Amino acid sequence: MVAYVANKFGPGKEKFIDYIKESGISDKKNTAQAIWQVGKGDGVFLNLLNNDGSIKDFSFFKNWLSCK
């Protein structure tokens, strides 16, 4: 979700939190922040995302999305 939001709406925690609220996923900032922290943290650890949540490894996501 972090990669999707960063790619579609722009990187960064504030844009992500705004998306979570505006899309109706949650109206709570703490919930949005928890999703960001775990998603971004895992993505950075796996070397798939940059620190701002933007995609670092486009080939991974392209292959993952084309799996059947």
PDB file of N, CA and C in Angstrom:
ATOM      1  N   MET A   1       0.825  -1.177   0.000  1.00  0.00           N
ATOM      2  CA  MET A   1       0.000   0.000   0.000  1.00  0.00           C
ATOM      3  C   MET A   1       0.876   1.249   0.000  1.00  0.00           C
ATOM      4  N   VAL A   2       1.973   1.217   0.744  1.00  0.00           N
ATOM      5  CA  VAL A   2       2.881   2.362   0.786  1.00  0.00           C
ATOM      6  C   VAL A   2       3.418   2.651  -0.614  1.00  0.00           C
ATOM      7  N   ALA A   3       3.841   1.611  -1.321  1.00  0.00           N
ATOM      8  CA  ALA A   3       4.374   1.779  -2.675  1.00  0.00           C
ATOM      9  C   ALA A   3       3.301   2.326  -3.617  1.00  0.00           C
ATOM     10  N   TYR A   4       2.096   1.808  -3.525  1.00  0.00           N
ATOM     11  CA  TYR A   4       0.997   2.270  -4.379  1.00  0.00           C
ATOM     12  C   TYR A   4       0.739   3.756  -4.183  1.00  0.00           C
ATOM     13  N   VAL A   5       0.592   4.168  -2.934  1.00  0.00           N
ATOM     14  CA  VAL A   5       0.288   5.578  -2.640  1.00  0.00           C
ATOM     15  C   VAL A   5       1.437   6.471  -3.086  1.00  0.00           C
ATOM     16  N   ALA A   6       2.661   6.077  -2.798  1.00  0.00           N
ATOM     17  CA  ALA A   6       3.814   6.885  -3.185  1.00  0.00           C
ATOM     18  C   ALA A   6       3.899   7.021  -4.698  1.00  0.00           C
ATOM     19  N   ASN A   7       3.615   5.961  -5.416  1.00  0.00           N
ATOM     20  CA  ASN A   7       3.707   5.991  -6.872  1.00  0.00           C
ATOM     21  C   ASN A   7       2.560   6.782  -7.495  1.00  0.00           C
ATOM     22  N   LYS A   8       1.370   6.675  -6.937  1.00  0.00           N
ATOM     23  CA  LYS A   8       0.184   7.315  -7.516  1.00  0.00           C
ATOM     24  C   LYS A   8      -0.020   8.753  -7.042  1.00  0.00           C
ATOM     25  N   PHE A   9       0.292   9.045  -5.772  1.00  0.00           N
ATOM     26  CA  PHE A   9      -0.012  10.351  -5.199  1.00  0.00           C
ATOM     27  C   PHE A   9       1.206  11.124  -4.712  1.00  0.00           C
ATOM     28  N   GLY A  10       2.353  10.460  -4.678  1.00  0.00           N
ATOM     29  CA  GLY A  10       3.581  11.098  -4.220  1.00  0.00           C
ATOM     30  C   GLY A  10       4.091  10.465  -2.943  1.00  0.00           C
ATOM     31  N   PRO A  11       5.408  10.525  -2.740  1.00  0.00           N
ATOM     32  CA  PRO A  11       6.010   9.901  -1.560  1.00  0.00           C
ATOM     33  C   PRO A  11       5.833  10.726  -0.293  1.00  0.00           C
ATOM     34  N   GLY A  12       6.078  10.068   0.824  1.00  0.00           N
ATOM     35  CA  GLY A  12       6.082  10.752   2.112  1.00  0.00           C
ATOM     36  C   GLY A  12       4.968  10.309   3.029  1.00  0.00           C
ATOM     37  N   LYS A  13       5.260  10.400   4.314  1.00  0.00           N
ATOM     38  CA  LYS A  13       4.317   9.954   5.343  1.00  0.00           C
ATOM     39  C   LYS A  13       3.035  10.782   5.352  1.00  0.00           C
ATOM     40  N   GLU A  14       3.145  12.085   5.197  1.00  0.00           N
ATOM     41  CA  GLU A  14       1.944  12.929   5.255  1.00  0.00           C
ATOM     42  C   GLU A  14       0.992  12.629   4.100  1.00  0.00           C
ATOM     43  N   LYS A  15       1.529  12.433   2.899  1.00  0.00           N
ATOM     44  CA  LYS A  15       0.672  12.074   1.758  1.00  0.00           C
ATOM     45  C   LYS A  15       0.005  10.728   2.001  1.00  0.00           C
ATOM     46  N   PHE A  16       0.748   9.800   2.593  1.00  0.00           N
ATOM     47  CA  PHE A  16       0.192   8.494   2.892  1.00  0.00           C
ATOM     48  C   PHE A  16      -0.944   8.609   3.911  1.00  0.00           C
ATOM     49  N   ILE A  17      -0.719   9.359   4.972  1.00  0.00           N
ATOM     50  CA  ILE A  17      -1.746   9.540   6.000  1.00  0.00           C
ATOM     51  C   ILE A  17      -2.977  10.210   5.402  1.00  0.00           C
ATOM     52  N   ASP A  18      -2.779  11.225   4.562  1.00  0.00           N
ATOM     53  CA  ASP A  18      -3.910  11.883   3.895  1.00  0.00           C
ATOM     54  C   ASP A  18      -4.698  10.884   3.052  1.00  0.00           C
ATOM     55  N   TYR A  19      -3.981  10.025   2.311  1.00  0.00           N
ATOM     56  CA  TYR A  19      -4.654   9.025   1.480  1.00  0.00           C
ATOM     57  C   TYR A  19      -5.490   8.076   2.338  1.00  0.00           C
ATOM     58  N   ILE A  20      -4.933   7.596   3.428  1.00  0.00           N
ATOM     59  CA  ILE A  20      -5.654   6.668   4.308  1.00  0.00           C
ATOM     60  C   ILE A  20      -6.941   7.308   4.805  1.00  0.00           C
ATOM     61  N   LYS A  21      -6.871   8.562   5.199  1.00  0.00           N
ATOM     62  CA  LYS A  21      -8.059   9.273   5.686  1.00  0.00           C
ATOM     63  C   LYS A  21      -9.055   9.533   4.561  1.00  0.00           C
ATOM     64  N   GLU A  22      -8.584  10.077   3.434  1.00  0.00           N
ATOM     65  CA  GLU A  22      -9.465  10.465   2.333  1.00  0.00           C
ATOM     66  C   GLU A  22     -10.115   9.268   1.641  1.00  0.00           C
ATOM     67  N   SER A  23      -9.439   8.134   1.629  1.00  0.00           N
ATOM     68  CA  SER A  23      -9.997   6.954   0.970  1.00  0.00           C
ATOM     69  C   SER A  23     -10.974   6.198   1.865  1.00  0.00           C
ATOM     70  N   GLY A  24     -11.058   6.591   3.122  1.00  0.00           N
ATOM     71  CA  GLY A  24     -11.991   5.955   4.043  1.00  0.00           C
ATOM     72  C   GLY A  24     -11.457   4.693   4.704  1.00  0.00           C
ATOM     73  N   ILE A  25     -10.169   4.424   4.540  1.00  0.00           N
ATOM     74  CA  ILE A  25      -9.582   3.245   5.185  1.00  0.00           C
ATOM     75  C   ILE A  25      -9.631   3.413   6.699  1.00  0.00           C
ATOM     76  N   SER A  26      -9.276   4.615   7.167  1.00  0.00           N
ATOM     77  CA  SER A  26      -9.367   4.934   8.591  1.00  0.00           C
ATOM     78  C   SER A  26      -9.360   6.443   8.749  1.00  0.00           C
ATOM     79  N   ASP A  27     -10.065   6.922   9.733  1.00  0.00           N
ATOM     80  CA  ASP A  27     -10.041   8.356  10.011  1.00  0.00           C
ATOM     81  C   ASP A  27      -9.085   8.682  11.164  1.00  0.00           C
ATOM     82  N   LYS A  28      -8.384   7.669  11.641  1.00  0.00           N
ATOM     83  CA  LYS A  28      -7.472   7.851  12.776  1.00  0.00           C
ATOM     84  C   LYS A  28      -6.037   7.982  12.300  1.00  0.00           C
ATOM     85  N   LYS A  29      -5.386   9.049  12.702  1.00  0.00           N
ATOM     86  CA  LYS A  29      -4.004   9.294  12.302  1.00  0.00           C
ATOM     87  C   LYS A  29      -3.079   8.198  12.823  1.00  0.00           C
ATOM     88  N   ASN A  30      -3.318   7.714  14.040  1.00  0.00           N
ATOM     89  CA  ASN A  30      -2.457   6.672  14.605  1.00  0.00           C
ATOM     90  C   ASN A  30      -2.520   5.374  13.798  1.00  0.00           C
ATOM     91  N   THR A  31      -3.697   5.040  13.291  1.00  0.00           N
ATOM     92  CA  THR A  31      -3.837   3.839  12.461  1.00  0.00           C
ATOM     93  C   THR A  31      -3.061   4.012  11.164  1.00  0.00           C
ATOM     94  N   ALA A  32      -3.227   5.159  10.524  1.00  0.00           N
ATOM     95  CA  ALA A  32      -2.513   5.439   9.279  1.00  0.00           C
ATOM     96  C   ALA A  32      -1.006   5.423   9.512  1.00  0.00           C
ATOM     97  N   GLN A  33      -0.568   5.997  10.612  1.00  0.00           N
ATOM     98  CA  GLN A  33       0.857   6.029  10.929  1.00  0.00           C
ATOM     99  C   GLN A  33       1.401   4.622  11.184  1.00  0.00           C
ATOM    100  N   ALA A  34       0.612   3.770  11.810  1.00  0.00           N
ATOM    101  CA  ALA A  34       1.047   2.387  12.066  1.00  0.00           C
ATOM    102  C   ALA A  34       1.195   1.621  10.748  1.00  0.00           C
ATOM    103  N   ILE A  35       0.238   1.796   9.838  1.00  0.00           N
ATOM    104  CA  ILE A  35       0.333   1.141   8.528  1.00  0.00           C
ATOM    105  C   ILE A  35       1.575   1.627   7.795  1.00  0.00           C
ATOM    106  N   TRP A  36       1.811   2.943   7.825  1.00  0.00           N
ATOM    107  CA  TRP A  36       2.992   3.531   7.184  1.00  0.00           C
ATOM    108  C   TRP A  36       4.274   2.948   7.774  1.00  0.00           C
ATOM    109  N   GLN A  37       4.352   2.940   9.097  1.00  0.00           N
ATOM    110  CA  GLN A  37       5.577   2.510   9.772  1.00  0.00           C
ATOM    111  C   GLN A  37       5.928   1.062   9.432  1.00  0.00           C
ATOM    112  N   VAL A  38       4.955   0.185   9.472  1.00  0.00           N
ATOM    113  CA  VAL A  38       5.218  -1.225   9.187  1.00  0.00           C
ATOM    114  C   VAL A  38       5.490  -1.430   7.695  1.00  0.00           C
ATOM    115  N   GLY A  39       4.654  -0.873   6.841  1.00  0.00           N
ATOM    116  CA  GLY A  39       4.821  -1.047   5.400  1.00  0.00           C
ATOM    117  C   GLY A  39       6.114  -0.458   4.882  1.00  0.00           C
ATOM    118  N   LYS A  40       6.411   0.764   5.293  1.00  0.00           N
ATOM    119  CA  LYS A  40       7.637   1.419   4.854  1.00  0.00           C
ATOM    120  C   LYS A  40       8.844   0.724   5.449  1.00  0.00           C
ATOM    121  N   GLY A  41       8.773   0.365   6.701  1.00  0.00           N
ATOM    122  CA  GLY A  41       9.888  -0.309   7.359  1.00  0.00           C
ATOM    123  C   GLY A  41      10.229  -1.645   6.713  1.00  0.00           C
ATOM    124  N   ASP A  42       9.209  -2.443   6.440  1.00  0.00           N
ATOM    125  CA  ASP A  42       9.437  -3.726   5.774  1.00  0.00           C
ATOM    126  C   ASP A  42       9.983  -3.516   4.370  1.00  0.00           C
ATOM    127  N   GLY A  43       9.414  -2.545   3.646  1.00  0.00           N
ATOM    128  CA  GLY A  43       9.869  -2.271   2.284  1.00  0.00           C
ATOM    129  C   GLY A  43      11.316  -1.822   2.229  1.00  0.00           C
ATOM    130  N   VAL A  44      11.723  -0.982   3.164  1.00  0.00           N
ATOM    131  CA  VAL A  44      13.118  -0.527   3.222  1.00  0.00           C
ATOM    132  C   VAL A  44      14.018  -1.693   3.608  1.00  0.00           C
ATOM    133  N   PHE A  45      13.609  -2.473   4.599  1.00  0.00           N
ATOM    134  CA  PHE A  45      14.406  -3.625   5.034  1.00  0.00           C
ATOM    135  C   PHE A  45      14.640  -4.605   3.888  1.00  0.00           C
ATOM    136  N   LEU A  46      13.606  -4.819   3.079  1.00  0.00           N
ATOM    137  CA  LEU A  46      13.704  -5.746   1.953  1.00  0.00           C
ATOM    138  C   LEU A  46      14.346  -5.107   0.721  1.00  0.00           C
ATOM    139  N   ASN A  47      14.736  -3.846   0.857  1.00  0.00           N
ATOM    140  CA  ASN A  47      15.401  -3.111  -0.224  1.00  0.00           C
ATOM    141  C   ASN A  47      14.473  -2.893  -1.423  1.00  0.00           C
ATOM    142  N   LEU A  48      13.163  -2.780  -1.144  1.00  0.00           N
ATOM    143  CA  LEU A  48      12.173  -2.545  -2.188  1.00  0.00           C
ATOM    144  C   LEU A  48      11.727  -1.094  -2.244  1.00  0.00           C
ATOM    145  N   LEU A  49      11.797  -0.394  -1.092  1.00  0.00           N
ATOM    146  CA  LEU A  49      11.356   0.989  -1.002  1.00  0.00           C
ATOM    147  C   LEU A  49      12.480   1.887  -0.506  1.00  0.00           C
ATOM    148  N   ASN A  50      12.389   3.151  -0.874  1.00  0.00           N
ATOM    149  CA  ASN A  50      13.267   4.178  -0.320  1.00  0.00           C
ATOM    150  C   ASN A  50      12.695   4.651   1.008  1.00  0.00           C
ATOM    151  N   ASN A  51      13.429   5.442   1.750  1.00  0.00           N
ATOM    152  CA  ASN A  51      12.978   5.917   3.063  1.00  0.00           C
ATOM    153  C   ASN A  51      11.719   6.774   3.014  1.00  0.00           C
ATOM    154  N   ASP A  52      11.440   7.377   1.868  1.00  0.00           N
ATOM    155  CA  ASP A  52      10.232   8.195   1.752  1.00  0.00           C
ATOM    156  C   ASP A  52       9.031   7.381   1.270  1.00  0.00           C
ATOM    157  N   GLY A  53       9.202   6.063   1.131  1.00  0.00           N
ATOM    158  CA  GLY A  53       8.120   5.192   0.696  1.00  0.00           C
ATOM    159  C   GLY A  53       8.056   5.000  -0.806  1.00  0.00           C
ATOM    160  N   SER A  54       8.861   5.734  -1.548  1.00  0.00           N
ATOM    161  CA  SER A  54       8.859   5.582  -3.005  1.00  0.00           C
ATOM    162  C   SER A  54       9.512   4.253  -3.391  1.00  0.00           C
ATOM    163  N   ILE A  55       9.171   3.792  -4.576  1.00  0.00           N
ATOM    164  CA  ILE A  55       9.646   2.489  -5.045  1.00  0.00           C
ATOM    165  C   ILE A  55      11.113   2.560  -5.435  1.00  0.00           C
ATOM    166  N   LYS A  56      11.882   1.628  -4.906  1.00  0.00           N
ATOM    167  CA  LYS A  56      13.304   1.510  -5.214  1.00  0.00           C
ATOM    168  C   LYS A  56      13.532   0.424  -6.262  1.00  0.00           C
ATOM    169  N   ASP A  57      12.800  -0.675  -6.150  1.00  0.00           N
ATOM    170  CA  ASP A  57      12.983  -1.817  -7.035  1.00  0.00           C
ATOM    171  C   ASP A  57      11.726  -2.023  -7.886  1.00  0.00           C
ATOM    172  N   PHE A  58      11.636  -1.263  -8.987  1.00  0.00           N
ATOM    173  CA  PHE A  58      10.466  -1.354  -9.857  1.00  0.00           C
ATOM    174  C   PHE A  58      10.311  -2.750 -10.462  1.00  0.00           C
ATOM    175  N   SER A  59      11.416  -3.417 -10.743  1.00  0.00           N
ATOM    176  CA  SER A  59      11.320  -4.742 -11.373  1.00  0.00           C
ATOM    177  C   SER A  59      10.617  -5.734 -10.445  1.00  0.00           C
ATOM    178  N   PHE A  60      10.841  -5.644  -9.139  1.00  0.00           N
ATOM    179  CA  PHE A  60      10.147  -6.530  -8.203  1.00  0.00           C
ATOM    180  C   PHE A  60       8.641  -6.333  -8.298  1.00  0.00           C
ATOM    181  N   PHE A  61       8.191  -5.090  -8.234  1.00  0.00           N
ATOM    182  CA  PHE A  61       6.755  -4.817  -8.256  1.00  0.00           C
ATOM    183  C   PHE A  61       6.144  -5.189  -9.609  1.00  0.00           C
ATOM    184  N   LYS A  62       6.861  -4.940 -10.687  1.00  0.00           N
ATOM    185  CA  LYS A  62       6.367  -5.314 -12.015  1.00  0.00           C
ATOM    186  C   LYS A  62       6.175  -6.829 -12.087  1.00  0.00           C
ATOM    187  N   ASN A  63       7.153  -7.596 -11.630  1.00  0.00           N
ATOM    188  CA  ASN A  63       7.040  -9.052 -11.639  1.00  0.00           C
ATOM    189  C   ASN A  63       5.955  -9.541 -10.695  1.00  0.00           C
ATOM    190  N   TRP A  64       5.856  -8.944  -9.529  1.00  0.00           N
ATOM    191  CA  TRP A  64       4.866  -9.343  -8.545  1.00  0.00           C
ATOM    192  C   TRP A  64       3.449  -9.094  -9.060  1.00  0.00           C
ATOM    193  N   LEU A  65       3.244  -7.966  -9.700  1.00  0.00           N
ATOM    194  CA  LEU A  65       1.919  -7.621 -10.200  1.00  0.00           C
ATOM    195  C   LEU A  65       1.516  -8.436 -11.424  1.00  0.00           C
ATOM    196  N   SER A  66       2.496  -8.983 -12.126  1.00  0.00           N
ATOM    197  CA  SER A  66       2.165  -9.771 -13.312  1.00  0.00           C
ATOM    198  C   SER A  66       2.049 -11.267 -13.009  1.00  0.00           C
ATOM    199  N   CYS A  67       2.237 -11.664 -11.760  1.00  0.00           N
ATOM    200  CA  CYS A  67       2.102 -13.079 -11.386  1.00  0.00           C
ATOM    201  C   CYS A  67       0.640 -13.504 -11.512  1.00  0.00           C
ATOM    202  N   LYS A  68       0.451 -14.737 -11.900  1.00  0.00           N
ATOM    203  CA  LYS A  68      -0.925 -15.260 -12.038  1.00  0.00           C
ATOM    204  C   LYS A  68      -1.150 -16.410 -11.113  1.00  0.00           C
TER     205      LYS A  68
END
